[in-house]
Amino acid sequence: MNDTPLPAENSTNSAEPARSLNFIEEIVEANLREGKNDSRVHTRFPPEPNGYLHIGHAKSICLNFGLAKRYDGKTNLRFDDTNPTKEDVEYVDSIKEDVRWLGFNWEGHELYASDYFDQLYLWAEKLILDGKAYVDDQSAEIISRQRGTVTTPGVESPFRNRSIDENLLLFRKMRDGGFPEGACVLRAKIDMAHTNMFFRDPILYRISYTSHHRTGTKWCIYPMYDFAHGQSDYLEGITHSICTLEFEVHRPLYDWFLDQLVDTEYRPRQIEFARLNLTYTVMSKRKLFELVKNNYVNGWDDPRMPTICGLRRRGYTPESIRAFADRIGVARRDNVIDVGLLEFSVREDLNKRARRALAVLNPVKLVLINYPGEKTEYLNAVNNPEKPEEGTRQIPFTRELFIEREDFMENPPKKFFRLFPGGEVRLKYGYIIRCEEVVKDMAGEITEIRCTCDMESKTGGATSNRKVKGTIHWVSAVEAGEVEVRLFDRLFKAIDPDNVAEGHDWKEGLNPDSLKVVRAYVEPSLLDAQPMEHYQFERIGYFNVDSDSQPGAMVFNRTVALKDTWAKMVGE
RNA sequence: UGUCCUGUGGUGUAACUGGCAACACGUCUGACUCUGGAUCAGAAGAGUCCAGGUUCGACCCCUGGCAGGACAACCA
């Protein structure tokens, strides 16, 4: 009903309330004023296809595509696929799906760093020819040790001064499969004492006989990320290369490579921003991978995962994620965003679009002792009070109902507006009832609440105006459908799951109660709900139909609970 | 004991580029309500890491500290 992503709104619209620019927009506008790059704005989103996208990537995606949209530019989707041992088409497919779902389109076809392997190879030879690169026969361990530390200079490789001819021969032999993996690498010849570690003769090419998801077995040498990334941006005419803070140190190296290799004035401008951190959430690919691999969750799209596909399955909308990205802003200082802000963003969106329905998650039977047993009435219910044009539907009402166990208390505290012995409450869209009697089993557990029904108080009737303090939801005991409901809670107990004490594992912070499965009773209309549709179960929360649903065996996911002022009052 | 980056309410992000700090979330009141939702009205909460300096005037500039982060993969 409401799941097709609306096209992202045109943000060049000047009718929008003026918002101050973030630091990236300020740079872009300054460049535009200078007429730099013919006043083009061309960004790119460059994921490595070795994992699934998460909410942190969504920030970057919204940034890159948002910038292009705002300044009438373009954005490339480019896969940085320079390491075939870790990459797979499974990931490129999921990434494309996620970016599209978020509401963005890239220019024509997606691009790959592997598209540039030929050019990159030629550039490597150029460096050799210019005496700026050499083949090193040493092992990874030795090279690493020779690199020195951040406070001490490195030492030069004994192979550093091979002749150009020898280097060229050796490099071509590497390319032609003349060496086993690890036998040698191609290194840039820069400065082993440089304060920037990346200038200490960085590795340009290494040998790998792994088949590449796109180039197959054409190559057995692959460029390192640092030797591919900046040049890829250059080849694509990228004007602003937006990336996260940790790549700041790489920037001078990218510039160095281009300075050696091309003679145009044009350069992509790299701008770094602080990555997103969320409370109660781990975001590193490595950790998410581990959660999936070791079955701490049920796959990448487990609704408890911060992955885009997890959030999608959980019931988040693209609009809510974009609104979230907008709200968190972008800056260069480290930050931790309250997950509550993400939850606020879905509630805000779902409140406007989700149809309302009645569902009882923790049922207790309620009998209307003065209501005829054979009677079934159909009560009018509003589909969405935020959108009256969506009309009404009918809900069957009978003598025996289910209500929420939490909506009844034998000894209620002050300000308890729900049902209690002798108290009155309205059944949503129905009648005002009074609790007359409580039936319990041997264990003292309430098995039935017996009430009288004020037949004059029917919603919409001429005499329905009586006010009572509370309204509760319900479902007909005979007409209700039975479904499975999955109640999710945060995956981690600790607010900062990355921060673990010495000798402890971050997985100890997992919340054992992050998934609770219950059987629930729902109004009949819900049985026709379609996969991925969003609903608000009145007074409970937002739910969507899970893909595990089968005909006759519906499964609903709780996206997020409704804000619960009462729970806060009584201390959660 | 290196280089680079960063330091504004509880959390994020602003401050027309030097004129004593705004917005959002959160928190707390109250109104309204057939969702203790939504909505509406209002409040509290920082004097901008610290110390000097320049200036009539500094969150914005300078100096010196302090604190946090990044960087030593044949990963990206």
XYZ file of C-alpha atoms (C1' of nucleotides) in Angstrom:
648
model
C 0.000 0.000 0.000
C 2.614 2.506 0.962
C 5.903 0.875 0.358
C 6.970 1.936 -3.077
C 9.664 4.492 -2.404
C 8.476 7.896 -3.429
C 11.002 9.684 -5.578
C 13.214 11.700 -3.275
C 11.886 15.184 -3.239
C 13.561 17.775 -5.340
C 15.664 19.596 -2.824
C 16.731 22.342 -5.171
C 13.273 23.645 -4.457
C 13.895 27.149 -3.204
C 10.521 27.316 -1.497
C 11.970 25.242 1.321
C 12.676 27.064 4.561
C 16.227 28.318 4.494
C 18.542 25.974 6.327
C 22.110 26.826 7.126
C 24.638 24.978 5.000
C 26.714 22.156 6.354
C 30.457 22.414 5.904
C 30.453 20.310 2.750
C 27.775 22.393 1.085
C 29.764 25.464 1.977
C 32.808 24.089 0.185
C 30.702 23.096 -2.800
C 29.097 26.513 -3.031
C 32.468 28.198 -2.753
C 33.731 26.015 -5.613
C 30.644 26.869 -7.604
C 31.229 30.574 -7.091
C 34.818 30.181 -8.270
C 33.568 28.353 -11.338
C 35.805 25.422 -10.470
C 35.406 22.308 -12.665
C 33.090 24.241 -14.969
C 30.764 24.500 -11.987
C 29.989 20.816 -12.136
C 29.056 18.831 -9.043
C 29.758 15.156 -9.446
C 29.901 12.861 -6.427
C 30.130 9.145 -6.006
C 29.232 6.438 -3.536
C 32.072 3.871 -3.580
C 31.298 0.774 -1.493
C 33.410 -2.351 -1.488
C 31.138 -5.294 -2.350
C 32.209 -7.339 0.649
C 29.261 -6.892 2.976
C 25.818 -5.413 3.323
C 25.105 -1.724 3.615
C 24.153 -0.343 7.028
C 22.648 2.845 8.404
C 26.098 4.431 8.447
C 26.309 3.928 4.698
C 22.857 5.455 4.417
C 24.298 8.650 5.855
C 26.963 8.655 3.164
C 24.481 7.765 0.428
C 22.120 10.552 1.422
C 25.060 12.933 1.567
C 26.425 12.083 -1.866
C 23.164 11.760 -3.728
C 21.688 14.664 -1.792
C 24.525 16.952 -2.800
C 24.120 16.069 -6.456
C 20.400 16.623 -6.256
C 20.761 19.937 -4.500
C 23.286 21.314 -6.960
C 21.877 19.696 -10.066
C 24.825 17.335 -10.398
C 25.392 13.621 -10.731
C 26.322 10.732 -8.497
C 28.070 7.537 -9.544
C 27.632 4.223 -7.844
C 31.053 2.651 -8.026
C 32.117 -0.621 -6.542
C 35.648 -0.583 -5.196
C 36.381 -4.146 -6.165
C 40.145 -4.369 -6.019
C 40.340 -7.335 -3.667
C 38.733 -10.445 -5.200
C 39.451 -12.567 -2.131
C 36.772 -10.731 -0.178
C 34.266 -9.625 -2.756
C 31.223 -11.216 -4.300
C 28.292 -10.482 -6.620
C 25.913 -11.299 -3.780
C 27.064 -8.051 -2.230
C 26.898 -5.932 -5.350
C 23.299 -7.032 -5.898
C 22.272 -6.232 -2.343
C 24.015 -2.860 -2.461
C 22.251 -1.876 -5.661
C 18.925 -2.933 -4.215
C 19.498 -0.970 -1.016
C 20.584 2.238 -2.729
C 17.606 2.047 -5.058
C 15.255 1.338 -2.171
C 16.550 4.389 -0.350
C 15.250 6.331 -3.312
C 18.338 7.087 -5.370
C 19.381 6.476 -8.958
C 22.880 6.565 -10.301
C 24.028 7.651 -13.727
C 23.278 4.955 -16.255
C 24.999 1.772 -15.241
C 26.943 1.231 -12.069
C 30.705 1.460 -12.308
C 33.526 -0.660 -10.981
C 37.103 0.070 -10.041
C 37.834 -3.101 -12.010
C 36.713 -1.201 -15.125
C 39.978 0.682 -14.763
C 42.382 -2.225 -14.288
C 43.942 -1.693 -17.717
C 44.509 2.003 -17.157
C 45.775 1.388 -13.643
C 48.233 -1.161 -14.973
C 49.512 1.303 -17.548
C 49.955 3.892 -14.842
C 51.931 1.423 -12.769
C 54.296 0.867 -15.685
C 54.618 4.613 -16.101
C 55.723 4.915 -12.507
C 58.313 2.193 -13.110
C 59.504 3.894 -16.259
C 59.862 7.128 -14.335
C 61.903 5.393 -11.676
C 59.159 5.893 -9.109
C 58.201 2.289 -8.485
C 60.016 -0.972 -7.932
C 59.375 -4.643 -7.435
C 60.131 -5.811 -3.914
C 60.787 -9.507 -3.309
C 60.449 -9.341 0.449
C 57.746 -10.954 2.516
C 54.822 -9.038 3.976
C 56.325 -9.454 7.439
C 59.665 -7.951 6.480
C 58.067 -5.085 4.625
C 55.854 -4.351 7.556
C 58.773 -4.336 9.956
C 60.806 -2.088 7.691
C 58.026 0.462 7.573
C 58.988 1.712 11.030
C 56.444 3.222 13.397
C 54.593 6.500 13.618
C 57.453 7.903 15.651
C 60.438 6.200 14.023
C 61.450 6.235 10.366
C 61.443 3.084 8.276
C 64.358 1.504 6.474
C 64.727 1.099 2.751
C 64.231 -2.204 1.032
C 67.369 -3.823 -0.431
C 65.441 -4.111 -3.707
C 64.638 -0.430 -3.810
C 67.288 0.483 -6.343
C 66.747 -2.123 -9.025
C 67.083 -0.817 -12.554
C 64.084 0.371 -14.482
C 64.515 -2.447 -16.981
C 64.652 -5.079 -14.297
C 61.597 -3.640 -12.560
C 59.650 -3.585 -15.792
C 60.595 -7.165 -16.569
C 59.721 -8.331 -13.097
C 56.395 -6.477 -13.014
C 55.369 -7.964 -16.364
C 56.350 -11.360 -15.090
C 54.124 -10.740 -12.081
C 51.275 -9.870 -14.434
C 51.921 -12.939 -16.570
C 51.707 -15.366 -13.695
C 55.422 -15.924 -13.355
C 55.407 -15.725 -9.571
C 53.417 -17.402 -6.836
C 51.222 -15.346 -4.505
C 53.260 -13.369 -2.006
C 56.510 -13.709 -3.917
C 56.745 -10.020 -4.642
C 54.852 -6.740 -4.844
C 55.115 -3.500 -6.733
C 55.933 -0.545 -4.494
C 56.046 3.182 -5.052
C 59.430 4.726 -4.359
C 58.743 7.727 -2.194
C 60.213 8.278 1.253
C 60.742 5.684 3.979
C 61.157 8.432 6.575
C 57.980 10.344 5.754
C 55.875 11.353 8.768
C 52.851 10.110 6.859
C 53.132 6.340 6.960
C 51.342 6.045 3.644
C 54.309 7.641 1.897
C 56.757 4.987 3.099
C 56.910 3.206 -0.248
C 53.273 2.059 -0.332
C 52.410 -1.194 -2.051
C 50.755 -0.663 -5.420
C 50.134 -4.166 -6.699
C 50.041 -7.602 -5.175
C 49.666 -11.065 -6.657
C 46.478 -13.061 -6.237
C 45.244 -15.966 -8.271
C 41.717 -15.595 -6.982
C 39.156 -15.233 -9.712
C 37.561 -11.803 -9.790
C 33.774 -11.467 -9.871
C 33.994 -9.355 -13.017
C 37.375 -9.833 -14.653
C 37.546 -13.546 -13.948
C 41.079 -14.866 -14.422
C 42.268 -12.085 -16.695
C 44.445 -10.699 -13.933
C 46.580 -12.287 -11.276
C 47.811 -8.964 -9.965
C 45.457 -6.474 -8.365
C 45.958 -2.814 -7.481
C 45.724 -1.806 -3.844
C 42.851 0.446 -2.831
C 45.146 3.433 -2.439
C 46.458 3.040 -5.963
C 42.958 2.672 -7.391
C 40.664 4.967 -5.494
C 41.945 8.435 -6.277
C 42.585 7.556 -9.892
C 39.092 6.088 -10.223
C 37.609 9.351 -8.973
C 39.809 11.164 -11.447
C 38.780 8.981 -14.374
C 35.123 9.534 -13.584
C 35.462 13.282 -13.372
C 34.382 13.348 -9.760
C 34.497 16.865 -8.356
C 33.900 16.134 -4.687
C 35.034 12.862 -3.159
C 33.134 12.580 0.082
C 34.484 9.979 2.488
C 34.945 9.277 6.170
C 37.609 10.733 8.440
C 40.002 7.797 8.428
C 40.837 8.485 4.798
C 42.081 11.932 5.551
C 45.640 10.647 5.861
C 45.355 9.034 2.451
C 44.431 12.247 0.682
C 48.016 13.506 0.143
C 48.923 10.138 -1.363
C 46.032 10.255 -3.837
C 47.187 13.693 -4.849
C 50.754 12.474 -5.144
C 49.770 9.674 -7.505
C 47.813 12.011 -9.749
C 50.633 14.509 -9.743
C 52.946 11.791 -11.062
C 50.497 10.378 -13.562
C 48.460 13.140 -15.174
C 49.127 16.660 -16.293
C 45.687 18.208 -16.202
C 44.802 20.836 -13.673
C 41.625 19.079 -12.657
C 41.667 17.148 -9.385
C 38.825 15.548 -7.446
C 38.531 17.280 -4.097
C 38.320 14.897 -1.180
C 36.264 15.994 1.804
C 36.104 13.879 4.938
C 33.259 13.705 7.439
C 32.740 11.878 10.721
C 31.076 8.490 10.384
C 27.788 7.733 12.101
C 27.764 6.013 15.480
C 24.544 4.902 17.135
C 23.884 4.085 20.757
C 23.248 0.398 21.510
C 24.555 -0.506 18.076
C 27.663 -1.975 16.504
C 28.405 -0.713 13.054
C 31.661 -2.278 11.962
C 31.418 -4.612 8.991
C 33.563 -7.112 10.806
C 31.231 -7.313 13.776
C 28.075 -7.390 11.703
C 29.620 -10.167 9.652
C 30.384 -12.107 12.802
C 26.815 -11.740 14.072
C 25.553 -13.209 10.828
C 28.163 -15.910 10.402
C 27.819 -17.264 13.914
C 24.035 -17.031 13.927
C 23.651 -14.507 16.682
C 21.044 -13.084 14.327
C 19.103 -14.657 11.484
C 20.958 -13.226 8.531
C 21.903 -9.817 7.222
C 18.267 -8.778 7.031
C 17.419 -9.766 10.583
C 15.178 -6.910 11.740
C 17.476 -6.297 14.697
C 20.425 -5.513 12.432
C 21.375 -1.917 11.598
C 21.728 -2.968 7.966
C 19.556 -1.274 5.361
C 17.903 -4.588 4.545
C 17.402 -5.253 8.258
C 15.760 -1.888 8.764
C 13.651 -2.447 5.666
C 12.425 -5.778 6.956
C 11.897 -4.229 10.349
C 9.438 -1.817 8.770
C 11.528 1.322 8.394
C 10.667 3.421 5.365
C 13.162 5.078 3.010
C 11.579 8.401 3.875
C 12.216 7.910 7.566
C 15.845 7.008 6.968
C 16.359 10.015 4.742
C 14.731 12.254 7.324
C 17.041 10.766 9.927
C 20.114 11.380 7.787
C 18.956 14.927 7.368
C 18.445 15.482 11.041
C 21.795 14.145 12.239
C 23.658 16.593 10.037
C 27.268 16.197 9.057
C 30.459 17.459 10.625
C 34.015 16.446 11.336
C 33.844 15.715 15.019
C 33.187 12.273 16.415
C 29.571 11.777 17.342
C 27.197 9.272 18.840
C 23.576 9.582 17.838
C 20.832 8.382 20.145
C 18.969 5.470 18.457
C 15.939 7.231 19.840
C 16.336 9.733 17.040
C 16.110 6.963 14.449
C 13.002 5.663 16.203
C 11.531 9.130 16.314
C 12.027 9.389 12.573
C 10.060 6.219 11.791
C 7.284 7.066 14.203
C 6.951 10.464 12.627
C 6.664 8.962 9.160
C 4.533 5.959 10.068
C 2.136 8.058 12.108
C 1.212 9.847 8.929
C 0.985 6.843 6.632
C 0.235 3.667 8.574
C -3.315 2.351 8.682
C -4.655 1.693 12.147
C -5.801 -1.728 13.303
C -6.812 -3.416 16.522
C -4.653 -6.232 17.826
C -4.243 -7.801 21.230
C -0.782 -9.115 22.006
C -1.271 -10.420 25.519
C -4.917 -11.439 25.663
C -7.286 -11.972 28.547
C -10.916 -12.845 27.949
C -13.605 -10.265 28.608
C -17.292 -11.195 28.672
C -20.122 -8.676 28.331
C -22.723 -10.295 30.558
C -25.626 -8.197 29.289
C -24.757 -8.495 25.599
C -26.613 -11.144 23.543
C -24.490 -14.207 22.887
C -25.621 -14.797 19.335
C -25.192 -11.193 18.193
C -22.416 -9.857 15.952
C -22.290 -6.140 15.305
C -20.017 -4.398 12.849
C -18.494 -1.254 14.241
C -17.090 1.580 12.197
C -13.365 2.143 12.638
C -11.258 4.962 11.237
C -8.463 3.759 8.970
C -6.137 6.639 9.643
C -7.081 9.666 11.703
C -4.221 11.550 10.053
C -5.793 10.930 6.654
C -9.574 11.023 6.934
C -9.829 10.455 3.185
C -8.744 6.876 3.757
C -12.169 6.190 5.172
C -13.379 3.560 7.554
C -13.708 -0.182 7.860
C -15.922 -2.508 9.880
C -14.831 -4.543 12.859
C -16.926 -7.383 14.288
C -18.007 -6.956 17.886
C -19.329 -9.808 20.017
C -20.213 -10.755 23.577
C -16.821 -12.348 24.173
C -13.720 -10.291 23.519
C -10.016 -10.239 24.188
C -8.379 -7.236 25.738
C -4.793 -6.580 26.705
C -3.888 -8.085 30.089
C -2.018 -4.887 30.966
C -5.207 -2.909 30.473
C -6.713 -4.411 33.596
C -5.578 -4.124 37.207
C -7.263 -5.421 40.294
C -5.606 -2.853 42.511
C -4.822 0.055 40.268
C -2.472 2.841 41.274
C -3.608 6.446 41.073
C -4.038 7.800 37.552
C -4.589 4.354 36.081
C -7.067 5.178 33.325
C -7.809 1.637 32.251
C -10.102 -1.101 33.525
C -10.398 -2.169 37.163
C -13.147 -3.669 39.330
C -16.072 -1.253 39.429
C -14.393 1.009 36.903
C -15.527 2.112 33.491
C -13.659 2.287 30.232
C -14.557 2.728 26.590
C -13.922 -0.019 24.099
C -12.490 1.805 21.108
C -15.139 2.385 18.399
C -17.656 0.578 20.648
C -19.282 0.841 24.022
C -18.510 1.970 27.510
C -18.245 -1.009 29.809
C -18.052 -1.519 33.561
C -16.100 -4.268 35.241
C -18.384 -6.260 37.525
C -16.444 -9.374 38.356
C -13.151 -11.169 37.909
C -12.758 -14.903 37.452
C -9.493 -16.594 38.428
C -8.034 -20.046 38.162
C -6.526 -22.112 40.989
C -3.214 -20.305 40.605
C -4.854 -16.958 41.077
C -4.395 -16.018 37.459
C -7.230 -13.991 35.955
C -9.005 -16.066 33.313
C -11.986 -13.884 32.610
C -13.181 -10.356 33.230
C -16.938 -9.947 33.352
C -18.421 -6.592 32.458
C -21.705 -4.900 31.745
C -22.071 -2.928 28.567
C -23.786 0.480 28.418
C -25.879 -0.055 25.304
C -26.593 3.690 25.064
C -22.945 4.587 24.673
C -22.187 3.151 21.261
C -19.680 5.241 19.299
C -21.386 7.465 16.778
C -24.806 7.081 18.383
C -26.974 9.956 19.524
C -26.388 9.095 23.179
C -22.703 8.300 22.952
C -21.433 11.482 24.491
C -20.641 10.225 27.968
C -16.976 10.655 28.817
C -14.804 8.115 30.575
C -11.155 8.497 31.442
C -9.835 5.665 29.360
C -10.230 3.956 26.021
C -8.796 0.514 25.375
C -8.493 -1.667 22.312
C -10.030 -5.102 21.914
C -10.730 -7.860 19.462
C -13.666 -10.258 19.102
C -12.862 -13.605 20.670
C -14.824 -15.488 18.009
C -14.009 -13.428 14.926
C -10.371 -12.589 15.593
C -7.534 -13.993 13.559
C -4.458 -15.464 15.176
C -1.030 -14.361 14.039
C 2.581 -14.462 15.070
C 4.105 -11.226 16.276
C 7.823 -10.650 16.664
C 8.725 -8.089 19.275
C 12.203 -6.684 18.833
C 14.270 -4.892 21.371
C 17.746 -3.441 21.017
C 20.347 -6.011 20.074
C 22.739 -4.861 22.804
C 22.200 -4.118 26.460
C 25.045 -1.636 26.720
C 24.790 1.832 25.287
C 28.265 1.456 23.797
C 28.714 -2.192 22.813
C 32.104 -1.496 21.231
C 33.479 -0.470 24.570
C 34.208 -3.736 26.376
C 36.329 -4.299 29.448
C 39.661 -6.067 29.150
C 39.291 -9.795 28.820
C 35.690 -9.608 27.711
C 34.104 -10.168 24.343
C 31.815 -7.594 22.773
C 29.266 -10.320 22.124
C 28.720 -10.668 25.862
C 26.855 -7.400 25.524
C 24.177 -8.981 23.340
C 20.678 -8.572 24.716
C 19.217 -12.057 25.301
C 15.713 -10.593 25.080
C 16.135 -8.810 21.770
C 13.556 -11.053 20.131
C 10.299 -12.149 21.701
C 7.742 -14.107 19.701
C 4.101 -14.039 20.756
C 0.769 -15.265 19.424
C -1.633 -12.400 19.024
C -5.281 -11.894 18.142
C -6.026 -9.398 15.421
C -9.081 -7.927 13.761
C -10.059 -9.893 10.640
C -9.068 -7.171 8.172
C -5.445 -7.718 9.079
C -5.576 -11.208 7.635
C -5.574 -9.674 4.163
C -2.496 -7.563 4.847
C 0.201 -7.764 2.202
C 3.920 -8.290 2.791
C 5.788 -5.157 3.860
C 2.614 -3.191 4.553
C 2.796 -0.916 7.567
C 0.185 -0.787 10.311
C -0.263 0.874 13.580
C -1.738 -1.496 16.131
C -3.615 1.090 18.128
C -2.079 1.931 21.476
C 0.775 -0.526 20.876
C 3.082 0.372 18.065
C 3.941 0.171 14.401
C 4.076 -3.217 12.742
C 4.682 -4.538 9.272
C 4.031 -7.838 7.570
C 7.152 -9.988 7.579
C 8.312 -11.876 4.514
C 8.026 -15.111 6.486
C 4.243 -14.775 6.318
C 2.353 -17.649 4.707
C -1.306 -17.744 3.761
C -3.077 -18.487 7.011
C 0.115 -17.943 9.012
C 0.757 -14.252 9.153
C 3.841 -12.830 10.815
C 4.090 -9.230 11.972
C 7.234 -7.395 13.019
C 7.125 -4.642 15.537
C 8.947 -1.778 13.879
C 8.830 0.434 16.930
C 6.537 0.826 19.909
C 4.325 3.850 20.316
C 5.614 6.493 22.668
C 4.395 5.314 26.056
C 3.898 8.085 28.580
C 2.232 5.766 31.051
C 5.152 3.346 31.072
C 7.458 6.259 31.747
C 5.276 7.471 34.604
C 5.365 4.125 36.365
C 9.055 3.717 35.679
C 9.195 1.685 32.496
C 56.331 10.858 23.559
C 55.838 12.029 15.607
C 52.210 14.028 11.999
C 47.289 15.340 11.021
C 42.159 16.215 12.646
C 38.566 17.653 16.374
C 36.637 20.116 21.118
C 29.340 24.671 21.597
C 23.084 22.473 26.588
C 22.061 15.228 28.090
C 22.672 14.020 22.395
C 23.356 15.965 17.525
C 23.806 20.259 14.441
C 23.750 25.977 13.887
C 25.330 31.065 14.783
C 24.494 36.028 8.547
C 32.197 34.783 8.662
C 34.180 39.496 15.139
C 28.324 42.139 17.605
C 27.470 37.895 24.161
C 24.325 31.306 21.485
C 19.621 29.040 17.689
C 17.154 24.497 15.883
C 16.010 19.223 16.424
C 15.772 14.900 19.598
C 15.444 14.060 24.757
C 13.584 15.987 29.639
C 9.658 18.619 32.495
C 4.717 21.429 32.740
C -0.126 22.284 30.964
C -4.231 21.973 27.155
C -6.825 18.713 24.050
C -8.074 13.668 22.942
C -12.954 7.497 21.849
C -4.946 5.626 20.607
C -1.778 7.612 28.140
C -0.450 8.054 20.231
C -0.784 12.506 17.381
C -1.473 17.740 17.967
C -1.045 22.507 20.548
C 1.072 25.919 24.288
C 5.067 26.625 27.551
C 9.583 25.626 30.735
C 14.260 24.051 32.373
C 19.008 23.141 30.449
C 25.330 25.547 27.509
C 27.958 31.213 28.306
C 31.008 27.798 23.707
C 37.769 22.506 26.843
C 41.395 25.689 29.913
C 44.798 29.982 30.363
C 46.642 34.191 28.298
C 46.542 37.806 24.121
C 44.508 41.091 19.973
C 39.906 44.110 19.810
C 35.197 48.939 21.874
C 33.566 43.817 21.386
C 35.756 36.744 20.463
C 32.306 30.411 19.863
C 34.681 32.662 15.635
C 41.528 35.646 15.158
C 46.740 34.682 17.752
C 49.895 31.967 21.497
C 50.419 28.094 24.966
C 48.291 24.106 27.331
C 44.631 20.017 28.127
C 41.368 16.256 26.221
C 39.511 12.974 22.343
C 40.253 10.734 17.492
C 43.063 9.018 13.015
C 47.650 6.855 10.993
C 52.566 1.539 11.452
C 47.082 -4.789 6.496
C 50.299 -7.896 0.174
C 42.086 -4.746 3.635
C 38.844 -0.986 1.940
